Short mmCIF file of N, CA and C in Angstrom, two decimals:
data_model
loop_
_atom_site.label_atom_id
_atom_site.label_comp_id
_atom_site.label_asym_id
_atom_site.label_seq_id
_atom_site.Cartn_x
_atom_site.Cartn_y
_atom_site.Cartn_z
N UNK A 1 0.81 -1.18 0.00
CA UNK A 1 0.00 0.00 0.00
C UNK A 1 0.87 1.25 0.00
N UNK A 2 1.95 1.25 0.77
CA UNK A 2 2.83 2.42 0.84
C UNK A 2 3.45 2.73 -0.52
N UNK A 3 3.81 1.68 -1.27
CA UNK A 3 4.36 1.88 -2.61
C UNK A 3 3.31 2.46 -3.56
N UNK A 4 2.11 1.88 -3.52
CA UNK A 4 1.04 2.32 -4.42
C UNK A 4 0.67 3.77 -4.14
N UNK A 5 0.53 4.13 -2.87
CA UNK A 5 0.16 5.51 -2.53
C UNK A 5 1.24 6.49 -2.98
N UNK A 6 2.50 6.15 -2.75
CA UNK A 6 3.59 7.04 -3.17
C UNK A 6 3.64 7.14 -4.70
N UNK A 7 3.47 6.03 -5.40
CA UNK A 7 3.49 6.03 -6.86
C UNK A 7 2.42 6.97 -7.41
N UNK A 8 1.28 7.02 -6.73
CA UNK A 8 0.18 7.87 -7.16
C UNK A 8 0.27 9.27 -6.58
N UNK A 9 1.30 9.55 -5.78
CA UNK A 9 1.50 10.87 -5.22
C UNK A 9 0.54 11.21 -4.10
N UNK A 10 0.05 10.20 -3.38
CA UNK A 10 -0.92 10.42 -2.31
C UNK A 10 -0.23 10.46 -0.95
N UNK A 11 -0.69 11.35 -0.10
CA UNK A 11 -0.20 11.41 1.27
C UNK A 11 -0.99 10.43 2.12
N UNK A 12 -0.29 9.78 3.05
CA UNK A 12 -0.90 8.79 3.92
C UNK A 12 -0.47 9.08 5.35
N UNK A 13 -1.42 9.07 6.26
CA UNK A 13 -1.09 9.12 7.69
C UNK A 13 -0.97 7.68 8.15
N UNK A 14 0.26 7.24 8.33
CA UNK A 14 0.57 5.85 8.62
C UNK A 14 0.51 5.62 10.12
N UNK A 15 -0.16 4.54 10.55
CA UNK A 15 -0.22 4.17 11.96
C UNK A 15 0.36 2.77 12.09
N UNK A 16 1.48 2.66 12.78
CA UNK A 16 2.06 1.34 13.04
C UNK A 16 1.28 0.68 14.16
N UNK A 17 0.99 -0.61 13.98
CA UNK A 17 0.20 -1.36 14.94
C UNK A 17 1.07 -2.46 15.54
N UNK A 18 1.04 -2.56 16.84
CA UNK A 18 1.77 -3.61 17.55
C UNK A 18 1.17 -4.96 17.16
N UNK A 19 1.98 -5.88 16.62
CA UNK A 19 1.45 -7.20 16.25
C UNK A 19 0.82 -7.95 17.43
N UNK A 20 1.24 -7.64 18.64
CA UNK A 20 0.70 -8.32 19.82
C UNK A 20 -0.63 -7.72 20.27
N UNK A 21 -0.97 -6.53 19.76
CA UNK A 21 -2.22 -5.88 20.16
C UNK A 21 -2.87 -5.24 18.93
N UNK A 22 -3.76 -5.98 18.32
CA UNK A 22 -4.44 -5.51 17.11
C UNK A 22 -5.82 -4.91 17.42
N UNK A 23 -6.00 -4.43 18.64
CA UNK A 23 -7.29 -3.88 19.05
C UNK A 23 -7.77 -2.78 18.11
N UNK A 24 -6.91 -1.84 17.79
CA UNK A 24 -7.30 -0.72 16.93
C UNK A 24 -7.70 -1.21 15.54
N UNK A 25 -7.01 -2.23 15.04
CA UNK A 25 -7.35 -2.79 13.73
C UNK A 25 -8.71 -3.48 13.80
N UNK A 26 -8.92 -4.27 14.85
CA UNK A 26 -10.18 -4.98 15.04
C UNK A 26 -11.35 -4.00 15.16
N UNK A 27 -11.15 -2.92 15.92
CA UNK A 27 -12.22 -1.93 16.10
C UNK A 27 -12.56 -1.22 14.80
N UNK A 28 -11.56 -0.98 13.97
CA UNK A 28 -11.78 -0.28 12.70
C UNK A 28 -12.38 -1.18 11.63
N UNK A 29 -11.91 -2.45 11.58
CA UNK A 29 -12.24 -3.29 10.43
C UNK A 29 -12.91 -4.63 10.74
N UNK A 30 -13.16 -4.92 12.00
CA UNK A 30 -13.78 -6.19 12.41
C UNK A 30 -12.93 -7.41 12.05
N UNK A 31 -11.63 -7.24 11.92
CA UNK A 31 -10.70 -8.32 11.66
C UNK A 31 -9.33 -7.85 12.14
N UNK A 32 -8.31 -8.75 12.14
CA UNK A 32 -7.01 -8.39 12.72
C UNK A 32 -5.87 -8.22 11.74
N UNK A 33 -6.11 -8.43 10.45
CA UNK A 33 -5.02 -8.38 9.49
C UNK A 33 -4.71 -6.95 9.06
N UNK A 34 -3.46 -6.71 8.75
CA UNK A 34 -3.03 -5.41 8.23
C UNK A 34 -2.46 -5.63 6.84
N UNK A 35 -2.48 -4.62 6.00
CA UNK A 35 -2.88 -3.25 6.24
C UNK A 35 -4.39 -3.06 6.15
N UNK A 36 -4.81 -1.93 6.70
CA UNK A 36 -6.19 -1.47 6.62
C UNK A 36 -6.13 0.00 6.22
N UNK A 37 -6.98 0.38 5.30
CA UNK A 37 -7.07 1.78 4.88
C UNK A 37 -8.42 2.33 5.33
N UNK A 38 -8.39 3.49 5.97
CA UNK A 38 -9.62 4.20 6.31
C UNK A 38 -9.53 5.55 5.64
N UNK A 39 -10.53 5.83 4.79
CA UNK A 39 -10.53 7.10 4.06
C UNK A 39 -11.97 7.53 3.79
N UNK A 40 -12.28 8.71 4.25
CA UNK A 40 -13.61 9.29 4.02
C UNK A 40 -14.73 8.33 4.43
N UNK A 41 -14.53 7.61 5.54
CA UNK A 41 -15.54 6.69 6.03
C UNK A 41 -15.48 5.30 5.42
N UNK A 42 -14.69 5.12 4.36
CA UNK A 42 -14.51 3.79 3.77
C UNK A 42 -13.40 3.06 4.52
N UNK A 43 -13.62 1.79 4.79
CA UNK A 43 -12.60 0.95 5.41
C UNK A 43 -12.31 -0.19 4.44
N UNK A 44 -11.04 -0.29 4.02
CA UNK A 44 -10.64 -1.29 3.04
C UNK A 44 -9.54 -2.13 3.65
N UNK A 45 -9.70 -3.46 3.59
CA UNK A 45 -8.68 -4.37 4.12
C UNK A 45 -7.95 -5.06 2.98
N UNK A 46 -6.78 -5.57 3.29
CA UNK A 46 -5.98 -6.36 2.36
C UNK A 46 -5.23 -5.46 1.37
N UNK A 47 -3.95 -5.75 1.18
CA UNK A 47 -3.11 -4.94 0.30
C UNK A 47 -3.69 -4.81 -1.10
N UNK A 48 -4.10 -5.93 -1.68
CA UNK A 48 -4.62 -5.90 -3.04
C UNK A 48 -5.92 -5.11 -3.11
N UNK A 49 -6.77 -5.27 -2.13
CA UNK A 49 -8.01 -4.50 -2.07
C UNK A 49 -7.74 -3.01 -1.97
N UNK A 50 -6.75 -2.65 -1.18
CA UNK A 50 -6.39 -1.24 -1.03
C UNK A 50 -5.82 -0.68 -2.33
N UNK A 51 -4.98 -1.46 -3.00
CA UNK A 51 -4.42 -1.01 -4.28
C UNK A 51 -5.54 -0.79 -5.31
N UNK A 52 -6.51 -1.70 -5.35
CA UNK A 52 -7.64 -1.53 -6.27
C UNK A 52 -8.46 -0.29 -5.91
N UNK A 53 -8.67 -0.08 -4.62
CA UNK A 53 -9.41 1.10 -4.15
C UNK A 53 -8.71 2.38 -4.59
N UNK A 54 -7.39 2.44 -4.38
CA UNK A 54 -6.63 3.63 -4.78
C UNK A 54 -6.69 3.84 -6.29
N UNK A 55 -6.59 2.76 -7.05
CA UNK A 55 -6.64 2.85 -8.51
C UNK A 55 -7.99 3.38 -8.99
N UNK A 56 -9.07 2.94 -8.34
CA UNK A 56 -10.40 3.38 -8.75
C UNK A 56 -10.60 4.88 -8.48
N UNK A 57 -10.02 5.38 -7.41
CA UNK A 57 -10.21 6.78 -7.05
C UNK A 57 -9.14 7.70 -7.61
N UNK A 58 -7.98 7.14 -7.92
CA UNK A 58 -6.86 7.92 -8.47
C UNK A 58 -6.23 7.11 -9.60
N UNK A 59 -6.87 7.10 -10.77
CA UNK A 59 -6.43 6.20 -11.85
C UNK A 59 -5.09 6.54 -12.49
N UNK A 60 -4.57 7.72 -12.27
CA UNK A 60 -3.28 8.10 -12.88
C UNK A 60 -2.28 8.46 -11.79
N UNK A 61 -1.05 8.05 -11.93
CA UNK A 61 -0.54 7.09 -12.89
C UNK A 61 -1.10 5.69 -12.61
N UNK A 62 -1.23 4.93 -13.65
CA UNK A 62 -1.90 3.63 -13.59
C UNK A 62 -1.04 2.55 -12.94
N UNK A 63 -1.69 1.72 -12.13
CA UNK A 63 -1.06 0.49 -11.60
C UNK A 63 -1.68 -0.75 -12.24
N UNK A 64 -2.75 -0.55 -13.01
CA UNK A 64 -3.40 -1.63 -13.76
C UNK A 64 -3.44 -1.22 -15.22
N UNK A 65 -3.06 -2.09 -16.13
CA UNK A 65 -3.06 -1.73 -17.56
C UNK A 65 -4.47 -1.41 -18.07
N UNK A 66 -4.53 -0.57 -19.08
CA UNK A 66 -5.81 -0.26 -19.73
C UNK A 66 -6.27 -1.41 -20.63
N UNK A 67 -5.30 -2.08 -21.28
CA UNK A 67 -5.63 -3.13 -22.23
C UNK A 67 -6.24 -4.33 -21.48
N UNK A 68 -7.40 -4.81 -21.95
CA UNK A 68 -8.11 -5.88 -21.25
C UNK A 68 -7.25 -7.15 -21.04
N UNK A 69 -6.51 -7.58 -22.05
CA UNK A 69 -5.72 -8.80 -21.91
C UNK A 69 -4.61 -8.62 -20.88
N UNK A 70 -3.93 -7.49 -20.92
CA UNK A 70 -2.85 -7.23 -19.94
C UNK A 70 -3.42 -7.10 -18.53
N UNK A 71 -4.59 -6.45 -18.42
CA UNK A 71 -5.21 -6.32 -17.10
C UNK A 71 -5.61 -7.70 -16.58
N UNK A 72 -6.14 -8.54 -17.45
CA UNK A 72 -6.54 -9.90 -17.04
C UNK A 72 -5.32 -10.69 -16.56
N UNK A 73 -4.19 -10.55 -17.24
CA UNK A 73 -2.96 -11.23 -16.81
C UNK A 73 -2.55 -10.76 -15.42
N UNK A 74 -2.63 -9.48 -15.18
CA UNK A 74 -2.28 -8.93 -13.88
C UNK A 74 -3.25 -9.44 -12.81
N UNK A 75 -4.53 -9.47 -13.13
CA UNK A 75 -5.53 -9.97 -12.17
C UNK A 75 -5.28 -11.45 -11.83
N UNK A 76 -4.90 -12.24 -12.83
CA UNK A 76 -4.57 -13.65 -12.57
C UNK A 76 -3.38 -13.75 -11.63
N UNK A 77 -2.36 -12.93 -11.87
CA UNK A 77 -1.20 -12.93 -10.98
C UNK A 77 -1.62 -12.58 -9.55
N UNK A 78 -2.42 -11.52 -9.39
CA UNK A 78 -2.83 -11.09 -8.05
C UNK A 78 -3.64 -12.17 -7.33
N UNK A 79 -4.51 -12.85 -8.07
CA UNK A 79 -5.28 -13.95 -7.48
C UNK A 79 -4.34 -15.09 -7.06
N UNK A 80 -3.36 -15.42 -7.92
CA UNK A 80 -2.38 -16.47 -7.57
C UNK A 80 -1.58 -16.05 -6.34
N UNK A 81 -1.12 -14.83 -6.32
CA UNK A 81 -0.29 -14.37 -5.21
C UNK A 81 -1.07 -14.42 -3.90
N UNK A 82 -2.29 -13.89 -3.92
CA UNK A 82 -3.10 -13.88 -2.69
C UNK A 82 -3.61 -15.26 -2.30
N UNK A 83 -4.00 -16.07 -3.27
CA UNK A 83 -4.64 -17.35 -2.97
C UNK A 83 -3.72 -18.54 -2.89
N UNK A 84 -2.60 -18.50 -3.60
CA UNK A 84 -1.69 -19.64 -3.65
C UNK A 84 -0.36 -19.32 -2.95
N UNK A 85 0.30 -18.25 -3.39
CA UNK A 85 1.62 -17.96 -2.85
C UNK A 85 1.59 -17.70 -1.35
N UNK A 86 0.59 -16.97 -0.86
CA UNK A 86 0.53 -16.60 0.56
C UNK A 86 0.21 -17.78 1.48
N UNK A 87 -0.29 -18.86 0.93
CA UNK A 87 -0.68 -20.00 1.77
C UNK A 87 0.50 -20.60 2.53
N UNK A 88 1.63 -20.96 1.89
CA UNK A 88 2.73 -21.58 2.65
C UNK A 88 3.28 -20.73 3.80
N UNK A 89 3.54 -19.41 3.63
CA UNK A 89 4.04 -18.68 4.79
C UNK A 89 3.02 -18.60 5.93
N UNK A 90 1.75 -18.49 5.59
CA UNK A 90 0.72 -18.46 6.64
C UNK A 90 0.62 -19.81 7.35
N UNK A 91 0.72 -20.90 6.59
CA UNK A 91 0.68 -22.23 7.21
C UNK A 91 1.94 -22.50 8.02
N UNK A 92 3.08 -21.99 7.56
CA UNK A 92 4.31 -22.10 8.35
C UNK A 92 4.17 -21.36 9.67
N UNK A 93 3.58 -20.19 9.63
CA UNK A 93 3.35 -19.42 10.85
C UNK A 93 2.50 -20.22 11.83
N UNK A 94 1.43 -20.80 11.34
CA UNK A 94 0.55 -21.60 12.20
C UNK A 94 1.28 -22.84 12.74
N UNK A 95 2.04 -23.50 11.88
CA UNK A 95 2.75 -24.72 12.29
C UNK A 95 3.81 -24.40 13.34
N UNK A 96 4.59 -23.37 13.09
CA UNK A 96 5.66 -23.01 14.02
C UNK A 96 5.11 -22.47 15.34
N UNK A 97 3.89 -21.97 15.32
CA UNK A 97 3.26 -21.45 16.54
C UNK A 97 2.52 -22.52 17.32
N UNK A 98 2.38 -23.70 16.73
CA UNK A 98 1.63 -24.77 17.40
C UNK A 98 2.46 -25.36 18.55
N UNK A 99 1.77 -26.07 19.42
CA UNK A 99 2.44 -26.69 20.57
C UNK A 99 3.47 -27.74 20.16
N UNK A 100 3.16 -28.47 19.10
CA UNK A 100 4.08 -29.51 18.62
C UNK A 100 4.26 -29.38 17.11
N UNK A 101 5.16 -28.48 16.69
CA UNK A 101 5.37 -28.29 15.25
C UNK A 101 5.82 -29.59 14.57
N UNK A 102 5.27 -29.82 13.40
CA UNK A 102 5.58 -31.00 12.61
C UNK A 102 6.74 -30.67 11.67
N UNK A 103 7.92 -31.24 11.93
CA UNK A 103 9.11 -30.94 11.14
C UNK A 103 8.95 -31.25 9.66
N UNK A 104 8.28 -32.37 9.35
CA UNK A 104 8.09 -32.74 7.94
C UNK A 104 7.19 -31.72 7.24
N UNK A 105 6.15 -31.27 7.92
CA UNK A 105 5.25 -30.27 7.33
C UNK A 105 5.98 -28.94 7.13
N UNK A 106 6.82 -28.57 8.10
CA UNK A 106 7.60 -27.35 7.99
C UNK A 106 8.52 -27.42 6.78
N UNK A 107 9.18 -28.55 6.59
CA UNK A 107 10.08 -28.73 5.44
C UNK A 107 9.31 -28.65 4.13
N UNK A 108 8.13 -29.26 4.08
CA UNK A 108 7.30 -29.24 2.87
C UNK A 108 6.87 -27.81 2.53
N UNK A 109 6.41 -27.07 3.52
CA UNK A 109 5.97 -25.70 3.29
C UNK A 109 7.13 -24.79 2.93
N UNK A 110 8.26 -25.01 3.56
CA UNK A 110 9.47 -24.24 3.26
C UNK A 110 9.87 -24.44 1.80
N UNK A 111 9.82 -25.68 1.34
CA UNK A 111 10.16 -25.98 -0.05
C UNK A 111 9.20 -25.28 -1.02
N UNK A 112 7.91 -25.28 -0.71
CA UNK A 112 6.94 -24.59 -1.57
C UNK A 112 7.25 -23.10 -1.65
N UNK A 113 7.57 -22.52 -0.51
CA UNK A 113 7.85 -21.09 -0.47
C UNK A 113 9.12 -20.76 -1.24
N UNK A 114 10.17 -21.52 -1.02
CA UNK A 114 11.42 -21.23 -1.73
C UNK A 114 11.32 -21.55 -3.22
N UNK A 115 10.56 -22.57 -3.57
CA UNK A 115 10.40 -22.93 -4.99
C UNK A 115 9.67 -21.85 -5.78
N UNK A 116 8.80 -21.11 -5.11
CA UNK A 116 8.06 -20.04 -5.79
C UNK A 116 8.98 -18.93 -6.27
N UNK A 117 10.18 -18.84 -5.69
CA UNK A 117 11.13 -17.82 -6.14
C UNK A 117 11.47 -18.00 -7.61
N UNK A 118 11.44 -19.24 -8.10
CA UNK A 118 11.71 -19.50 -9.51
C UNK A 118 10.66 -18.83 -10.41
N UNK A 119 9.41 -18.79 -9.95
CA UNK A 119 8.35 -18.14 -10.71
C UNK A 119 8.63 -16.65 -10.86
N UNK A 120 9.03 -16.02 -9.77
CA UNK A 120 9.34 -14.59 -9.83
C UNK A 120 10.57 -14.33 -10.70
N UNK A 121 11.56 -15.20 -10.60
CA UNK A 121 12.76 -15.06 -11.43
C UNK A 121 12.37 -15.12 -12.91
N UNK A 122 11.48 -16.05 -13.26
CA UNK A 122 11.04 -16.19 -14.66
C UNK A 122 10.23 -14.98 -15.10
N UNK A 123 9.36 -14.47 -14.25
CA UNK A 123 8.56 -13.29 -14.60
C UNK A 123 9.44 -12.08 -14.91
N UNK A 124 10.61 -12.03 -14.29
CA UNK A 124 11.49 -10.88 -14.45
C UNK A 124 12.47 -11.03 -15.62
N UNK A 125 12.35 -12.09 -16.39
CA UNK A 125 13.23 -12.29 -17.54
C UNK A 125 12.94 -11.20 -18.58
N UNK A 126 13.89 -10.32 -18.79
CA UNK A 126 13.74 -9.25 -19.77
C UNK A 126 12.89 -8.09 -19.29
N UNK A 127 12.58 -8.04 -18.00
CA UNK A 127 11.73 -6.98 -17.46
C UNK A 127 12.38 -6.36 -16.22
N UNK A 128 12.11 -5.10 -16.01
CA UNK A 128 12.57 -4.42 -14.80
C UNK A 128 11.62 -4.69 -13.64
N UNK A 129 10.31 -4.82 -13.94
CA UNK A 129 9.29 -5.04 -12.93
C UNK A 129 8.48 -6.26 -13.33
N UNK A 130 7.65 -6.78 -12.43
CA UNK A 130 6.96 -8.04 -12.67
C UNK A 130 6.11 -8.05 -13.94
N UNK A 131 5.55 -6.89 -14.31
CA UNK A 131 4.75 -6.81 -15.52
C UNK A 131 5.30 -5.77 -16.49
N UNK A 132 6.62 -5.58 -16.45
CA UNK A 132 7.29 -4.68 -17.37
C UNK A 132 7.56 -3.32 -16.77
N UNK A 133 6.51 -2.65 -16.33
CA UNK A 133 6.66 -1.37 -15.64
C UNK A 133 5.99 -1.49 -14.28
N UNK A 134 6.21 -0.53 -13.42
CA UNK A 134 5.65 -0.60 -12.08
C UNK A 134 4.14 -0.83 -12.19
N UNK A 135 3.66 -1.84 -11.46
CA UNK A 135 2.24 -2.19 -11.51
C UNK A 135 1.79 -2.69 -10.14
N UNK A 136 0.51 -2.98 -10.04
CA UNK A 136 -0.07 -3.49 -8.80
C UNK A 136 0.66 -4.74 -8.32
N UNK A 137 1.16 -5.55 -9.24
CA UNK A 137 1.87 -6.78 -8.85
C UNK A 137 3.09 -6.46 -7.99
N UNK A 138 3.84 -5.44 -8.36
CA UNK A 138 5.03 -5.06 -7.59
C UNK A 138 4.63 -4.54 -6.21
N UNK A 139 3.58 -3.72 -6.18
CA UNK A 139 3.13 -3.16 -4.90
C UNK A 139 2.59 -4.23 -3.97
N UNK A 140 1.99 -5.25 -4.53
CA UNK A 140 1.41 -6.33 -3.73
C UNK A 140 2.47 -7.33 -3.26
N UNK A 141 3.39 -7.68 -4.14
CA UNK A 141 4.37 -8.73 -3.83
C UNK A 141 5.57 -8.23 -3.03
N UNK A 142 6.03 -7.02 -3.29
CA UNK A 142 7.25 -6.54 -2.65
C UNK A 142 7.24 -6.59 -1.12
N UNK A 143 6.17 -6.15 -0.45
CA UNK A 143 6.21 -6.15 1.01
C UNK A 143 6.48 -7.53 1.62
N UNK A 144 6.23 -8.60 0.89
CA UNK A 144 6.47 -9.94 1.39
C UNK A 144 7.75 -10.54 0.81
N UNK A 145 8.02 -10.26 -0.45
CA UNK A 145 9.23 -10.81 -1.08
C UNK A 145 10.51 -10.11 -0.64
N UNK A 146 10.40 -8.89 -0.17
CA UNK A 146 11.61 -8.16 0.22
C UNK A 146 12.43 -8.90 1.26
N UNK A 147 11.78 -9.67 2.11
CA UNK A 147 12.49 -10.40 3.16
C UNK A 147 13.43 -11.45 2.59
N UNK A 148 13.18 -11.89 1.36
CA UNK A 148 14.03 -12.91 0.73
C UNK A 148 15.45 -12.40 0.51
N UNK A 149 15.61 -11.11 0.31
CA UNK A 149 16.94 -10.55 0.06
C UNK A 149 17.38 -9.58 1.16
N UNK A 150 16.42 -8.87 1.74
CA UNK A 150 16.77 -7.83 2.70
C UNK A 150 16.67 -8.28 4.15
N UNK A 151 15.91 -9.34 4.41
CA UNK A 151 15.70 -9.80 5.78
C UNK A 151 14.88 -8.80 6.56
N UNK A 152 14.57 -9.14 7.81
CA UNK A 152 13.81 -8.21 8.65
C UNK A 152 14.69 -7.05 9.12
N UNK A 153 14.06 -5.95 9.45
CA UNK A 153 14.78 -4.80 9.98
C UNK A 153 15.29 -5.13 11.38
N UNK A 154 16.36 -4.49 11.80
CA UNK A 154 16.87 -4.74 13.16
C UNK A 154 15.78 -4.53 14.20
N UNK A 155 15.68 -5.47 15.12
CA UNK A 155 14.67 -5.39 16.18
C UNK A 155 13.33 -5.98 15.81
N UNK A 156 13.14 -6.35 14.54
CA UNK A 156 11.88 -6.95 14.09
C UNK A 156 11.92 -8.43 14.43
N UNK A 157 11.16 -8.84 15.44
CA UNK A 157 11.15 -10.24 15.83
C UNK A 157 9.82 -10.92 15.53
N UNK A 158 9.02 -10.31 14.64
CA UNK A 158 7.74 -10.90 14.27
C UNK A 158 7.98 -12.22 13.53
N UNK A 159 7.34 -13.29 14.00
CA UNK A 159 7.55 -14.62 13.44
C UNK A 159 7.30 -14.66 11.94
N UNK A 160 6.26 -14.02 11.47
CA UNK A 160 5.94 -14.06 10.04
C UNK A 160 7.07 -13.48 9.21
N UNK A 161 7.68 -12.41 9.68
CA UNK A 161 8.81 -11.81 8.96
C UNK A 161 10.03 -12.72 9.00
N UNK A 162 10.22 -13.41 10.11
CA UNK A 162 11.32 -14.38 10.21
C UNK A 162 11.11 -15.52 9.21
N UNK A 163 9.89 -15.98 9.09
CA UNK A 163 9.56 -17.05 8.13
C UNK A 163 9.88 -16.59 6.71
N UNK A 164 9.46 -15.38 6.36
CA UNK A 164 9.70 -14.87 5.01
C UNK A 164 11.19 -14.71 4.73
N UNK A 165 11.96 -14.44 5.75
CA UNK A 165 13.40 -14.29 5.60
C UNK A 165 14.11 -15.63 5.54
N UNK A 166 13.75 -16.55 6.39
CA UNK A 166 14.48 -17.82 6.52
C UNK A 166 14.06 -18.89 5.54
N UNK A 167 12.84 -18.82 5.01
CA UNK A 167 12.33 -19.90 4.15
C UNK A 167 12.25 -19.52 2.68
N UNK A 168 12.76 -18.36 2.33
CA UNK A 168 12.82 -17.97 0.91
C UNK A 168 14.07 -17.13 0.69
N UNK A 169 15.18 -17.79 0.69
CA UNK A 169 16.46 -17.09 0.54
C UNK A 169 16.78 -16.90 -0.94
N UNK A 170 17.09 -15.66 -1.29
CA UNK A 170 17.49 -15.37 -2.66
C UNK A 170 19.00 -15.54 -2.73
N UNK A 171 19.43 -16.50 -3.51
CA UNK A 171 20.87 -16.74 -3.68
C UNK A 171 21.32 -16.31 -5.06
N UNK A 172 22.45 -16.87 -5.47
CA UNK A 172 23.01 -16.54 -6.78
C UNK A 172 22.13 -17.05 -7.93
N UNK A 173 21.21 -17.97 -7.63
CA UNK A 173 20.36 -18.54 -8.68
C UNK A 173 19.12 -17.68 -8.97
N UNK A 174 18.99 -16.54 -8.31
CA UNK A 174 17.87 -15.63 -8.56
C UNK A 174 18.36 -14.18 -8.70
N UNK A 175 19.24 -13.91 -9.65
CA UNK A 175 19.79 -12.55 -9.76
C UNK A 175 18.76 -11.51 -10.17
N UNK A 176 17.82 -11.89 -11.04
CA UNK A 176 16.81 -10.92 -11.47
C UNK A 176 15.88 -10.55 -10.31
N UNK A 177 15.54 -11.53 -9.49
CA UNK A 177 14.69 -11.27 -8.34
C UNK A 177 15.40 -10.38 -7.33
N UNK A 178 16.66 -10.67 -7.07
CA UNK A 178 17.43 -9.83 -6.14
C UNK A 178 17.49 -8.38 -6.66
N UNK A 179 17.75 -8.22 -7.95
CA UNK A 179 17.82 -6.87 -8.54
C UNK A 179 16.46 -6.18 -8.46
N UNK A 180 15.37 -6.93 -8.69
CA UNK A 180 14.02 -6.37 -8.59
C UNK A 180 13.75 -5.89 -7.17
N UNK A 181 14.09 -6.71 -6.18
CA UNK A 181 13.87 -6.32 -4.78
C UNK A 181 14.62 -5.03 -4.49
N UNK A 182 15.85 -4.94 -4.92
CA UNK A 182 16.64 -3.73 -4.69
C UNK A 182 16.05 -2.53 -5.42
N UNK A 183 15.57 -2.76 -6.66
CA UNK A 183 14.98 -1.69 -7.46
C UNK A 183 13.69 -1.18 -6.82
N UNK A 184 12.83 -2.09 -6.41
CA UNK A 184 11.55 -1.68 -5.80
C UNK A 184 11.80 -1.06 -4.43
N UNK A 185 12.78 -1.58 -3.71
CA UNK A 185 13.09 -1.02 -2.39
C UNK A 185 13.54 0.44 -2.51
N UNK A 186 14.09 0.82 -3.65
CA UNK A 186 14.56 2.20 -3.86
C UNK A 186 13.41 3.16 -4.23
N UNK A 187 12.24 2.61 -4.57
CA UNK A 187 11.10 3.47 -4.92
C UNK A 187 10.58 4.18 -3.67
N UNK A 188 9.99 5.35 -3.85
CA UNK A 188 9.42 6.06 -2.69
C UNK A 188 8.23 5.31 -2.10
N UNK A 189 8.02 5.55 -0.81
CA UNK A 189 6.87 5.00 -0.10
C UNK A 189 6.15 6.13 0.62
N UNK A 190 4.83 6.01 0.72
CA UNK A 190 4.05 7.02 1.44
C UNK A 190 4.22 6.83 2.94
#
């Protein structure tokens, strides 16, 4: 969301929420996941939902292509990212937080997460960004993929961020992905 808002030149009043106390998020949105956008009485949850909301109200510069086929490709990617890619890190979080973590299940989920890096590497073949130019895909994927190359910030001990750092390491076999992470990390954020 921070990338999308900055790309569109929008100012955002950012509120950091303690992962251990999501009361303010729950009171605003009736759920505990972040990010949440509140604007003019509208409450929008989920990064992709927020990006779509911003695009609908501030269409320029565009984060979704005008051409129907290109937009459909981007929508398919966003559905895959939200529905398929996000599953292993969330399941790893649940498994590692359980009373008796299953080592075999952890290894299986870790492999799924790290194997997905090949998909991103392939998407970046001949491209600077996931869909050629900065798009909703970059804004949606970067906040989670950045941990593969940058790791968590000092003092960040959130388990989910540790999972994203430890179970999807970008090595020498993913140079395009590493360069993309560095390129997107250099973009402004709101």
